[in-house]
Amino acid sequence: MELPDDVLKLILEKEQPVSLDQYSTPAAAIQQRLQWLIPAASVSRRWRSACEAQLYRTLLVQIDTDSAQMASNVALALANGKAGRARQLCICISGLAAIEPAELQRRLGEAGLLGTVWAGVGRLHVTQQSQELRRRDARALGRLNAQLAQALPGLQHVAFGDLLTRHTYGRVWLEPLLRQRQHALRSLRVFSDVLPRLRPSELVAIQRLHIDGVTFRRPLRPGALRLLADSLQELTLCSVPHDGVWELFASPPGAQELVFAQLRRLELVFYWESSLVPQARSIARADGDFEPKSSSSSSDEDYGHGKGSGPGYMASTIYGRPRFPELRALEVRRFPGQLGQFLELFAGSPHLRRLVLAGLSDELPAAALDLAQFRPRLLALSVRVVGALQPADHTYAHALLGQVFATAELQQLSLSLWFARGRQSGFEFAPEYTQLAGALRTLRLVAPLGEAAVAGLLRQLPRLTDLALEELDPEPVPSVALLIQRLRGAPPAAPASTSLVRLSVLCAEGAGAAGHRGLLLRLVCALPRLYALRVAADAVAELRKAVRALVTSGVAAQQAAQLQGIRVAELEL
């Protein structure tokens, strides 16, 4: 029996090695995608049709300013008459050398991009990893943008990223194109100084806005978002000054109360410094990749934001409080002030369902996570403690857990507590943490838990269906045969959970297959409804073999059918 076409397309899309966003340059993505899709397209006509939709959907152009090399799939789409399938364009400029507008125009023309009308392309993503585009020739820059405008008549979504933001700030060579299309733009990602030059009053269709570098050399002007209050549905602000955040939203003195009538998602990434200063903004989400400085060391004075942070800096009587009546999701990362006070400003949003908090331990005090003010509306909560905790921080971790699990109506919870190497074992959950979490259905934990703690946790969450665990600290088992021998001599274990159906596990570094097999085989025997299990890539084959051995041994005869039906797959990291 043949698979339906839509199912085949989903399978091919799922099996592609890595998504574009995970590559450092689109050139690698082009090569990888071609290596996968072109052979698959030769299987049959049906497979070719399924592959073409993905092969030509994204146009990719990689330009290296240090050489004449360029990689692109644009010519392939034109040669095969598939220009009509293109929906988005990604341009990546890399290299140490700067590039003239005329040279960039020539390169894009050689790729086949200019001179063709790509009517179906509605998204443009530009990643600039080189020195700034030279702007001495304004006419050449105008011609370049004019040709892009002709080639992309249906453009509605634009994202401009620059990995050298601190050095090239303000040099967004797409500004002429953005100004020409600002009436049609529905989503935009740029730097903060670009927005005023685009005349926010004319961005009448904008729904999603992402602004990087709010505290850089040309900060976003106070009240700049007011003109978009009626249209914005999603807003992300990165590198926000905590002492002036409310000025970005608030009305001028004496004006009518401002209402962001359509805003459903708000993400605020507050200003912080890294030991790698030139890339501080670009790694704001990396959490563990670089060692951040303490929040108390942030020097706003360097960027003209040394206003102080008294208790009224968020709810100033001068600016008033804007309202967010339709807000569904709020994300707050690295807020260095009084987090509890800040969250109170959103307690009046009647539809808030999802809350994401991330920061250092001193930025996420346990007392600030008293979320009683959001009950019973809040259904999903994510708390990520950035940086490594030490064994002495167990007291803080337990206090944090107590506050988080006390939010009784939660259905989804993600909690990250990463302990440094050499951590103490025996980190356990107290029963009182979870006695109020009876509604929880989805849980993700990053914490050094042992097998007993996991089993105890499961018994206290009667409705849990999905569980993801990372950084587990299991007892290693030398062999499957030894484990089966131990199970034969042990009394039948009571089910740890009769509701869990999907489990993902990633053990701590160094646990290896021995750690995975011991923990998971014992858990599998205590989870009678489990049918999907995801583990690290290097443990998949070993675990499949171990499950088969467990079934063959007859130790879990009553669960034989269920064990044989469990799907063991690779965990996507």
PDB file of C-alpha atoms in Angstrom, residues 46-300:
ATOM      1  CA  ARG A  46       5.704  10.695  -6.639  1.00  0.00           C
ATOM      2  CA  TRP A  47       8.903  11.054  -4.656  1.00  0.00           C
ATOM      3  CA  ARG A  48      10.147  13.715  -7.063  1.00  0.00           C
ATOM      4  CA  SER A  49       6.970  15.726  -6.587  1.00  0.00           C
ATOM      5  CA  ALA A  50       7.247  15.414  -2.802  1.00  0.00           C
ATOM      6  CA  CYS A  51      10.927  16.458  -2.802  1.00  0.00           C
ATOM      7  CA  GLU A  52      10.508  19.428  -5.108  1.00  0.00           C
ATOM      8  CA  ALA A  53       8.257  21.265  -2.701  1.00  0.00           C
ATOM      9  CA  GLN A  54      11.094  21.310  -0.140  1.00  0.00           C
ATOM     10  CA  LEU A  55      14.000  21.642  -2.548  1.00  0.00           C
ATOM     11  CA  TYR A  56      12.728  24.874  -4.081  1.00  0.00           C
ATOM     12  CA  ARG A  57      10.661  26.316  -1.270  1.00  0.00           C
ATOM     13  CA  THR A  58      13.691  28.153   0.204  1.00  0.00           C
ATOM     14  CA  LEU A  59      16.051  30.031  -2.108  1.00  0.00           C
ATOM     15  CA  LEU A  60      19.535  30.200  -0.588  1.00  0.00           C
ATOM     16  CA  VAL A  61      22.385  32.493  -1.633  1.00  0.00           C
ATOM     17  CA  GLN A  62      25.716  32.343   0.224  1.00  0.00           C
ATOM     18  CA  ILE A  63      28.283  35.053  -0.638  1.00  0.00           C
ATOM     19  CA  ASP A  64      31.850  35.049   0.688  1.00  0.00           C
ATOM     20  CA  THR A  65      33.345  38.546   0.486  1.00  0.00           C
ATOM     21  CA  ASP A  66      36.878  37.198   0.837  1.00  0.00           C
ATOM     22  CA  SER A  67      36.700  35.136  -2.341  1.00  0.00           C
ATOM     23  CA  ALA A  68      34.754  34.726  -5.535  1.00  0.00           C
ATOM     24  CA  GLN A  69      32.927  31.722  -4.132  1.00  0.00           C
ATOM     25  CA  MET A  70      29.165  31.688  -4.022  1.00  0.00           C
ATOM     26  CA  ALA A  71      26.688  28.881  -3.340  1.00  0.00           C
ATOM     27  CA  SER A  72      23.058  28.981  -4.388  1.00  0.00           C
ATOM     28  CA  ASN A  73      20.120  26.855  -5.479  1.00  0.00           C
ATOM     29  CA  VAL A  74      18.467  29.712  -7.390  1.00  0.00           C
ATOM     30  CA  ALA A  75      19.836  28.637 -10.775  1.00  0.00           C
ATOM     31  CA  LEU A  76      18.610  25.088 -10.156  1.00  0.00           C
ATOM     32  CA  ALA A  77      15.077  26.356  -9.517  1.00  0.00           C
ATOM     33  CA  LEU A  78      15.155  28.452 -12.690  1.00  0.00           C
ATOM     34  CA  ALA A  79      16.640  25.666 -14.829  1.00  0.00           C
ATOM     35  CA  ASN A  80      13.918  23.241 -13.768  1.00  0.00           C
ATOM     36  CA  GLY A  81      11.121  25.778 -14.135  1.00  0.00           C
ATOM     37  CA  LYS A  82      10.309  25.721 -10.420  1.00  0.00           C
ATOM     38  CA  ALA A  83      10.508  29.443  -9.622  1.00  0.00           C
ATOM     39  CA  GLY A  84       6.833  29.414  -8.735  1.00  0.00           C
ATOM     40  CA  ARG A  85       7.459  27.025  -5.834  1.00  0.00           C
ATOM     41  CA  ALA A  86       9.766  29.443  -3.973  1.00  0.00           C
ATOM     42  CA  ARG A  87       8.310  30.950  -0.812  1.00  0.00           C
ATOM     43  CA  GLN A  88      11.304  32.404   1.050  1.00  0.00           C
ATOM     44  CA  LEU A  89      14.761  33.798   0.298  1.00  0.00           C
ATOM     45  CA  CYS A  90      17.814  33.574   2.537  1.00  0.00           C
ATOM     46  CA  ILE A  91      20.897  35.703   1.749  1.00  0.00           C
ATOM     47  CA  CYS A  92      24.060  35.148   3.801  1.00  0.00           C
ATOM     48  CA  ILE A  93      27.053  37.485   3.450  1.00  0.00           C
ATOM     49  CA  SER A  94      30.211  36.278   5.191  1.00  0.00           C
ATOM     50  CA  GLY A  95      33.908  37.088   5.174  1.00  0.00           C
ATOM     51  CA  LEU A  96      36.279  39.667   6.613  1.00  0.00           C
ATOM     52  CA  ALA A  97      36.204  42.017   3.632  1.00  0.00           C
ATOM     53  CA  ALA A  98      33.534  44.666   3.157  1.00  0.00           C
ATOM     54  CA  ILE A  99      31.477  44.602  -0.024  1.00  0.00           C
ATOM     55  CA  GLU A 100      30.289  47.418  -2.276  1.00  0.00           C
ATOM     56  CA  PRO A 101      26.568  47.680  -3.160  1.00  0.00           C
ATOM     57  CA  ALA A 102      27.401  47.314  -6.838  1.00  0.00           C
ATOM     58  CA  GLU A 103      29.374  44.140  -6.136  1.00  0.00           C
ATOM     59  CA  LEU A 104      26.548  42.670  -4.094  1.00  0.00           C
ATOM     60  CA  GLN A 105      24.136  43.516  -6.893  1.00  0.00           C
ATOM     61  CA  ARG A 106      26.434  41.763  -9.384  1.00  0.00           C
ATOM     62  CA  ARG A 107      26.688  38.648  -7.196  1.00  0.00           C
ATOM     63  CA  LEU A 108      22.937  38.390  -6.734  1.00  0.00           C
ATOM     64  CA  GLY A 109      22.506  38.828 -10.476  1.00  0.00           C
ATOM     65  CA  GLU A 110      24.977  36.020 -11.187  1.00  0.00           C
ATOM     66  CA  ALA A 111      23.020  33.769  -8.857  1.00  0.00           C
ATOM     67  CA  GLY A 112      19.953  34.410 -11.012  1.00  0.00           C
ATOM     68  CA  LEU A 113      18.013  36.179  -8.297  1.00  0.00           C
ATOM     69  CA  LEU A 114      17.680  39.603  -9.923  1.00  0.00           C
ATOM     70  CA  GLY A 115      15.885  39.982 -13.222  1.00  0.00           C
ATOM     71  CA  THR A 116      13.319  37.341 -12.256  1.00  0.00           C
ATOM     72  CA  VAL A 117      10.009  38.036 -10.547  1.00  0.00           C
ATOM     73  CA  TRP A 118       9.609  35.644  -7.608  1.00  0.00           C
ATOM     74  CA  ALA A 119       5.923  36.266  -7.078  1.00  0.00           C
ATOM     75  CA  GLY A 120       5.509  33.596  -4.408  1.00  0.00           C
ATOM     76  CA  VAL A 121       8.383  34.719  -2.167  1.00  0.00           C
ATOM     77  CA  GLY A 122       6.938  36.462   0.857  1.00  0.00           C
ATOM     78  CA  ARG A 123       9.851  36.056   3.306  1.00  0.00           C
ATOM     79  CA  LEU A 124      13.365  37.503   3.197  1.00  0.00           C
ATOM     80  CA  HIS A 125      16.041  36.540   5.734  1.00  0.00           C
ATOM     81  CA  VAL A 126      19.432  38.286   5.540  1.00  0.00           C
ATOM     82  CA  THR A 127      22.341  37.101   7.690  1.00  0.00           C
ATOM     83  CA  GLN A 128      25.405  39.343   7.553  1.00  0.00           C
ATOM     84  CA  GLN A 129      28.542  37.829   9.058  1.00  0.00           C
ATOM     85  CA  SER A 130      30.963  40.172   7.294  1.00  0.00           C
ATOM     86  CA  GLN A 131      32.082  43.767   7.697  1.00  0.00           C
ATOM     87  CA  GLU A 132      29.413  46.346   6.955  1.00  0.00           C
ATOM     88  CA  LEU A 133      28.215  46.922   3.427  1.00  0.00           C
ATOM     89  CA  ARG A 134      29.930  50.065   2.157  1.00  0.00           C
ATOM     90  CA  ARG A 135      27.451  52.872   1.619  1.00  0.00           C
ATOM     91  CA  ARG A 136      29.546  55.512  -0.071  1.00  0.00           C
ATOM     92  CA  ASP A 137      27.621  55.093  -3.331  1.00  0.00           C
ATOM     93  CA  ALA A 138      24.021  55.943  -2.424  1.00  0.00           C
ATOM     94  CA  ARG A 139      22.866  55.526  -6.021  1.00  0.00           C
ATOM     95  CA  ALA A 140      24.257  52.000  -6.234  1.00  0.00           C
ATOM     96  CA  LEU A 141      22.552  51.162  -2.955  1.00  0.00           C
ATOM     97  CA  GLY A 142      19.300  52.523  -4.326  1.00  0.00           C
ATOM     98  CA  ARG A 143      19.620  50.467  -7.515  1.00  0.00           C
ATOM     99  CA  LEU A 144      20.292  47.308  -5.493  1.00  0.00           C
ATOM    100  CA  ASN A 145      17.186  47.797  -3.366  1.00  0.00           C
ATOM    101  CA  ALA A 146      15.089  48.753  -6.391  1.00  0.00           C
ATOM    102  CA  GLN A 147      15.992  45.501  -8.132  1.00  0.00           C
ATOM    103  CA  LEU A 148      15.225  43.505  -5.016  1.00  0.00           C
ATOM    104  CA  ALA A 149      11.848  45.240  -4.792  1.00  0.00           C
ATOM    105  CA  GLN A 150      11.085  44.273  -8.389  1.00  0.00           C
ATOM    106  CA  ALA A 151      12.174  40.687  -7.798  1.00  0.00           C
ATOM    107  CA  LEU A 152      10.129  40.328  -4.593  1.00  0.00           C
ATOM    108  CA  PRO A 153       6.753  42.012  -5.191  1.00  0.00           C
ATOM    109  CA  GLY A 154       4.973  39.930  -2.552  1.00  0.00           C
ATOM    110  CA  LEU A 155       7.407  40.574   0.305  1.00  0.00           C
ATOM    111  CA  GLN A 156       5.656  40.670   3.697  1.00  0.00           C
ATOM    112  CA  HIS A 157       8.161  39.253   6.198  1.00  0.00           C
ATOM    113  CA  VAL A 158      11.745  40.521   6.638  1.00  0.00           C
ATOM    114  CA  ALA A 159      14.472  39.511   9.119  1.00  0.00           C
ATOM    115  CA  PHE A 160      17.915  41.140   9.136  1.00  0.00           C
ATOM    116  CA  GLY A 161      20.603  39.619  11.370  1.00  0.00           C
ATOM    117  CA  ASP A 162      24.163  40.805  11.917  1.00  0.00           C
ATOM    118  CA  LEU A 163      26.654  38.871  14.054  1.00  0.00           C
ATOM    119  CA  LEU A 164      28.883  41.961  14.339  1.00  0.00           C
ATOM    120  CA  THR A 165      26.169  44.219  15.714  1.00  0.00           C
ATOM    121  CA  ARG A 166      28.424  46.138  18.093  1.00  0.00           C
ATOM    122  CA  HIS A 167      30.652  47.211  15.225  1.00  0.00           C
ATOM    123  CA  THR A 168      28.254  47.661  12.305  1.00  0.00           C
ATOM    124  CA  TYR A 169      25.284  49.014  14.184  1.00  0.00           C
ATOM    125  CA  GLY A 170      22.897  51.119  12.153  1.00  0.00           C
ATOM    126  CA  ARG A 171      24.173  49.987   8.763  1.00  0.00           C
ATOM    127  CA  VAL A 172      21.143  48.096   7.519  1.00  0.00           C
ATOM    128  CA  TRP A 173      21.458  48.231   3.749  1.00  0.00           C
ATOM    129  CA  LEU A 174      17.885  47.004   3.298  1.00  0.00           C
ATOM    130  CA  GLU A 175      16.380  50.238   4.614  1.00  0.00           C
ATOM    131  CA  PRO A 176      15.306  51.567   1.170  1.00  0.00           C
ATOM    132  CA  LEU A 177      13.496  48.294   0.477  1.00  0.00           C
ATOM    133  CA  LEU A 178      11.889  48.328   3.922  1.00  0.00           C
ATOM    134  CA  ARG A 179      10.706  51.918   3.527  1.00  0.00           C
ATOM    135  CA  GLN A 180       9.170  51.100   0.160  1.00  0.00           C
ATOM    136  CA  ARG A 181       7.338  48.052   1.522  1.00  0.00           C
ATOM    137  CA  GLN A 182       6.500  49.246   5.020  1.00  0.00           C
ATOM    138  CA  HIS A 183       2.764  49.391   4.288  1.00  0.00           C
ATOM    139  CA  ALA A 184       2.766  45.681   3.381  1.00  0.00           C
ATOM    140  CA  LEU A 185       5.113  44.353   6.063  1.00  0.00           C
ATOM    141  CA  ARG A 186       3.462  41.894   8.441  1.00  0.00           C
ATOM    142  CA  SER A 187       6.583  40.837  10.378  1.00  0.00           C
ATOM    143  CA  LEU A 188       9.933  42.526  10.846  1.00  0.00           C
ATOM    144  CA  ARG A 189      13.199  41.799  12.673  1.00  0.00           C
ATOM    145  CA  VAL A 190      15.701  44.665  12.723  1.00  0.00           C
ATOM    146  CA  PHE A 191      17.783  46.846  15.045  1.00  0.00           C
ATOM    147  CA  SER A 192      16.141  49.436  17.255  1.00  0.00           C
ATOM    148  CA  ASP A 193      17.336  52.494  15.352  1.00  0.00           C
ATOM    149  CA  VAL A 194      15.731  51.314  12.105  1.00  0.00           C
ATOM    150  CA  LEU A 195      12.156  51.491  13.351  1.00  0.00           C
ATOM    151  CA  PRO A 196      11.900  55.323  13.702  1.00  0.00           C
ATOM    152  CA  ARG A 197      13.343  55.763  10.213  1.00  0.00           C
ATOM    153  CA  LEU A 198      10.616  53.484   8.850  1.00  0.00           C
ATOM    154  CA  ARG A 199       7.911  55.769  10.273  1.00  0.00           C
ATOM    155  CA  PRO A 200       6.041  53.443  12.672  1.00  0.00           C
ATOM    156  CA  SER A 201       2.788  55.242  11.831  1.00  0.00           C
ATOM    157  CA  GLU A 202       2.964  53.734   8.342  1.00  0.00           C
ATOM    158  CA  LEU A 203       3.580  50.148   9.487  1.00  0.00           C
ATOM    159  CA  VAL A 204      -0.159  49.601   9.393  1.00  0.00           C
ATOM    160  CA  ALA A 205      -0.028  45.844   8.708  1.00  0.00           C
ATOM    161  CA  ILE A 206       2.761  44.862  11.103  1.00  0.00           C
ATOM    162  CA  GLN A 207       1.774  41.982  13.395  1.00  0.00           C
ATOM    163  CA  ARG A 208       5.107  40.518  14.547  1.00  0.00           C
ATOM    164  CA  LEU A 209       8.033  42.737  15.514  1.00  0.00           C
ATOM    165  CA  HIS A 210      11.459  41.644  16.802  1.00  0.00           C
ATOM    166  CA  ILE A 211      13.897  44.417  17.756  1.00  0.00           C
ATOM    167  CA  ASP A 212      17.527  43.660  18.605  1.00  0.00           C
ATOM    168  CA  GLY A 213      19.989  45.895  20.396  1.00  0.00           C
ATOM    169  CA  VAL A 214      17.579  48.157  22.282  1.00  0.00           C
ATOM    170  CA  THR A 215      20.409  49.527  24.462  1.00  0.00           C
ATOM    171  CA  PHE A 216      22.969  49.922  21.700  1.00  0.00           C
ATOM    172  CA  ARG A 217      24.191  53.213  20.285  1.00  0.00           C
ATOM    173  CA  ARG A 218      20.819  54.389  19.021  1.00  0.00           C
ATOM    174  CA  PRO A 219      18.288  53.105  21.551  1.00  0.00           C
ATOM    175  CA  LEU A 220      14.627  52.669  20.804  1.00  0.00           C
ATOM    176  CA  ARG A 221      12.918  55.945  21.595  1.00  0.00           C
ATOM    177  CA  PRO A 222      10.478  56.065  24.525  1.00  0.00           C
ATOM    178  CA  GLY A 223       6.953  55.507  23.312  1.00  0.00           C
ATOM    179  CA  ALA A 224       8.097  54.268  19.893  1.00  0.00           C
ATOM    180  CA  LEU A 225       5.774  51.270  20.201  1.00  0.00           C
ATOM    181  CA  ARG A 226       2.681  53.362  20.866  1.00  0.00           C
ATOM    182  CA  LEU A 227       1.938  53.798  17.171  1.00  0.00           C
ATOM    183  CA  LEU A 228       1.850  50.006  16.739  1.00  0.00           C
ATOM    184  CA  ALA A 229      -0.379  49.293  19.724  1.00  0.00           C
ATOM    185  CA  ASP A 230      -3.439  48.510  17.607  1.00  0.00           C
ATOM    186  CA  SER A 231      -1.774  46.060  15.208  1.00  0.00           C
ATOM    187  CA  LEU A 232       0.973  44.176  17.083  1.00  0.00           C
ATOM    188  CA  GLN A 233       0.261  40.542  17.909  1.00  0.00           C
ATOM    189  CA  GLU A 234       3.799  39.389  18.811  1.00  0.00           C
ATOM    190  CA  LEU A 235       6.656  41.535  20.144  1.00  0.00           C
ATOM    191  CA  THR A 236      10.240  40.599  21.051  1.00  0.00           C
ATOM    192  CA  LEU A 237      12.703  43.132  22.484  1.00  0.00           C
ATOM    193  CA  CYS A 238      16.329  42.099  23.056  1.00  0.00           C
ATOM    194  CA  SER A 239      18.865  43.912  25.258  1.00  0.00           C
ATOM    195  CA  VAL A 240      16.191  45.972  26.986  1.00  0.00           C
ATOM    196  CA  PRO A 241      17.306  48.407  29.758  1.00  0.00           C
ATOM    197  CA  HIS A 242      15.438  47.304  32.865  1.00  0.00           C
ATOM    198  CA  ASP A 243      15.238  50.834  34.262  1.00  0.00           C
ATOM    199  CA  GLY A 244      13.508  52.231  31.181  1.00  0.00           C
ATOM    200  CA  VAL A 245      11.433  49.347  29.875  1.00  0.00           C
ATOM    201  CA  TRP A 246       8.098  50.863  30.809  1.00  0.00           C
ATOM    202  CA  GLU A 247       8.841  54.051  28.889  1.00  0.00           C
ATOM    203  CA  LEU A 248       8.861  52.003  25.683  1.00  0.00           C
ATOM    204  CA  PHE A 249       5.209  51.078  26.149  1.00  0.00           C
ATOM    205  CA  ALA A 250       3.647  53.885  28.129  1.00  0.00           C
ATOM    206  CA  SER A 251       1.573  56.888  27.061  1.00  0.00           C
ATOM    207  CA  PRO A 252       2.879  60.452  27.395  1.00  0.00           C
ATOM    208  CA  PRO A 253       1.839  62.410  30.508  1.00  0.00           C
ATOM    209  CA  GLY A 254      -1.842  63.285  30.492  1.00  0.00           C
ATOM    210  CA  ALA A 255      -2.670  61.008  27.540  1.00  0.00           C
ATOM    211  CA  GLN A 256      -5.342  58.341  27.510  1.00  0.00           C
ATOM    212  CA  GLU A 257      -4.385  54.941  28.931  1.00  0.00           C
ATOM    213  CA  LEU A 258      -2.617  52.892  26.280  1.00  0.00           C
ATOM    214  CA  VAL A 259      -4.073  49.510  25.336  1.00  0.00           C
ATOM    215  CA  PHE A 260      -2.140  46.960  23.256  1.00  0.00           C
ATOM    216  CA  ALA A 261      -5.385  45.545  21.979  1.00  0.00           C
ATOM    217  CA  GLN A 262      -4.065  42.659  19.840  1.00  0.00           C
ATOM    218  CA  LEU A 263      -0.780  41.709  21.549  1.00  0.00           C
ATOM    219  CA  ARG A 264      -0.782  37.982  22.303  1.00  0.00           C
ATOM    220  CA  ARG A 265       2.905  37.249  22.880  1.00  0.00           C
ATOM    221  CA  LEU A 266       5.545  39.440  24.548  1.00  0.00           C
ATOM    222  CA  GLU A 267       9.214  38.465  24.987  1.00  0.00           C
ATOM    223  CA  LEU A 268      11.686  40.685  26.840  1.00  0.00           C
ATOM    224  CA  VAL A 269      15.400  39.807  26.907  1.00  0.00           C
ATOM    225  CA  PHE A 270      17.058  42.286  29.235  1.00  0.00           C
ATOM    226  CA  TYR A 271      20.467  43.846  28.788  1.00  0.00           C
ATOM    227  CA  TRP A 272      23.411  41.914  30.163  1.00  0.00           C
ATOM    228  CA  GLU A 273      27.152  41.624  29.570  1.00  0.00           C
ATOM    229  CA  SER A 274      29.191  38.613  28.542  1.00  0.00           C
ATOM    230  CA  SER A 275      32.895  37.943  28.701  1.00  0.00           C
ATOM    231  CA  LEU A 276      32.713  38.065  24.897  1.00  0.00           C
ATOM    232  CA  VAL A 277      31.411  41.612  24.639  1.00  0.00           C
ATOM    233  CA  PRO A 278      31.157  41.959  20.812  1.00  0.00           C
ATOM    234  CA  GLN A 279      28.715  39.042  20.686  1.00  0.00           C
ATOM    235  CA  ALA A 280      26.775  39.814  23.852  1.00  0.00           C
ATOM    236  CA  ARG A 281      23.411  40.266  22.140  1.00  0.00           C
ATOM    237  CA  SER A 282      23.697  37.371  19.758  1.00  0.00           C
ATOM    238  CA  ILE A 283      24.226  34.836  22.556  1.00  0.00           C
ATOM    239  CA  ALA A 284      21.523  36.126  24.889  1.00  0.00           C
ATOM    240  CA  ARG A 285      19.762  32.748  24.675  1.00  0.00           C
ATOM    241  CA  ALA A 286      22.845  30.537  24.730  1.00  0.00           C
ATOM    242  CA  ASP A 287      22.662  30.190  28.514  1.00  0.00           C
ATOM    243  CA  GLY A 288      25.515  27.737  29.014  1.00  0.00           C
ATOM    244  CA  ASP A 289      27.794  28.526  26.065  1.00  0.00           C
ATOM    245  CA  PHE A 290      29.486  31.526  27.661  1.00  0.00           C
ATOM    246  CA  GLU A 291      29.939  32.506  31.265  1.00  0.00           C
ATOM    247  CA  PRO A 292      27.838  35.628  31.902  1.00  0.00           C
ATOM    248  CA  LYS A 293      28.786  38.267  34.367  1.00  0.00           C
ATOM    249  CA  SER A 294      26.651  38.790  37.435  1.00  0.00           C
ATOM    250  CA  SER A 295      23.601  40.942  36.844  1.00  0.00           C
ATOM    251  CA  SER A 296      24.962  43.443  39.325  1.00  0.00           C
ATOM    252  CA  SER A 297      27.933  44.127  37.041  1.00  0.00           C
ATOM    253  CA  SER A 298      25.863  45.417  34.120  1.00  0.00           C
ATOM    254  CA  SER A 299      27.055  48.914  33.350  1.00  0.00           C
ATOM    255  CA  ASP A 300      24.102  50.727  31.781  1.00  0.00           C
TER     256      ASP A 300
END
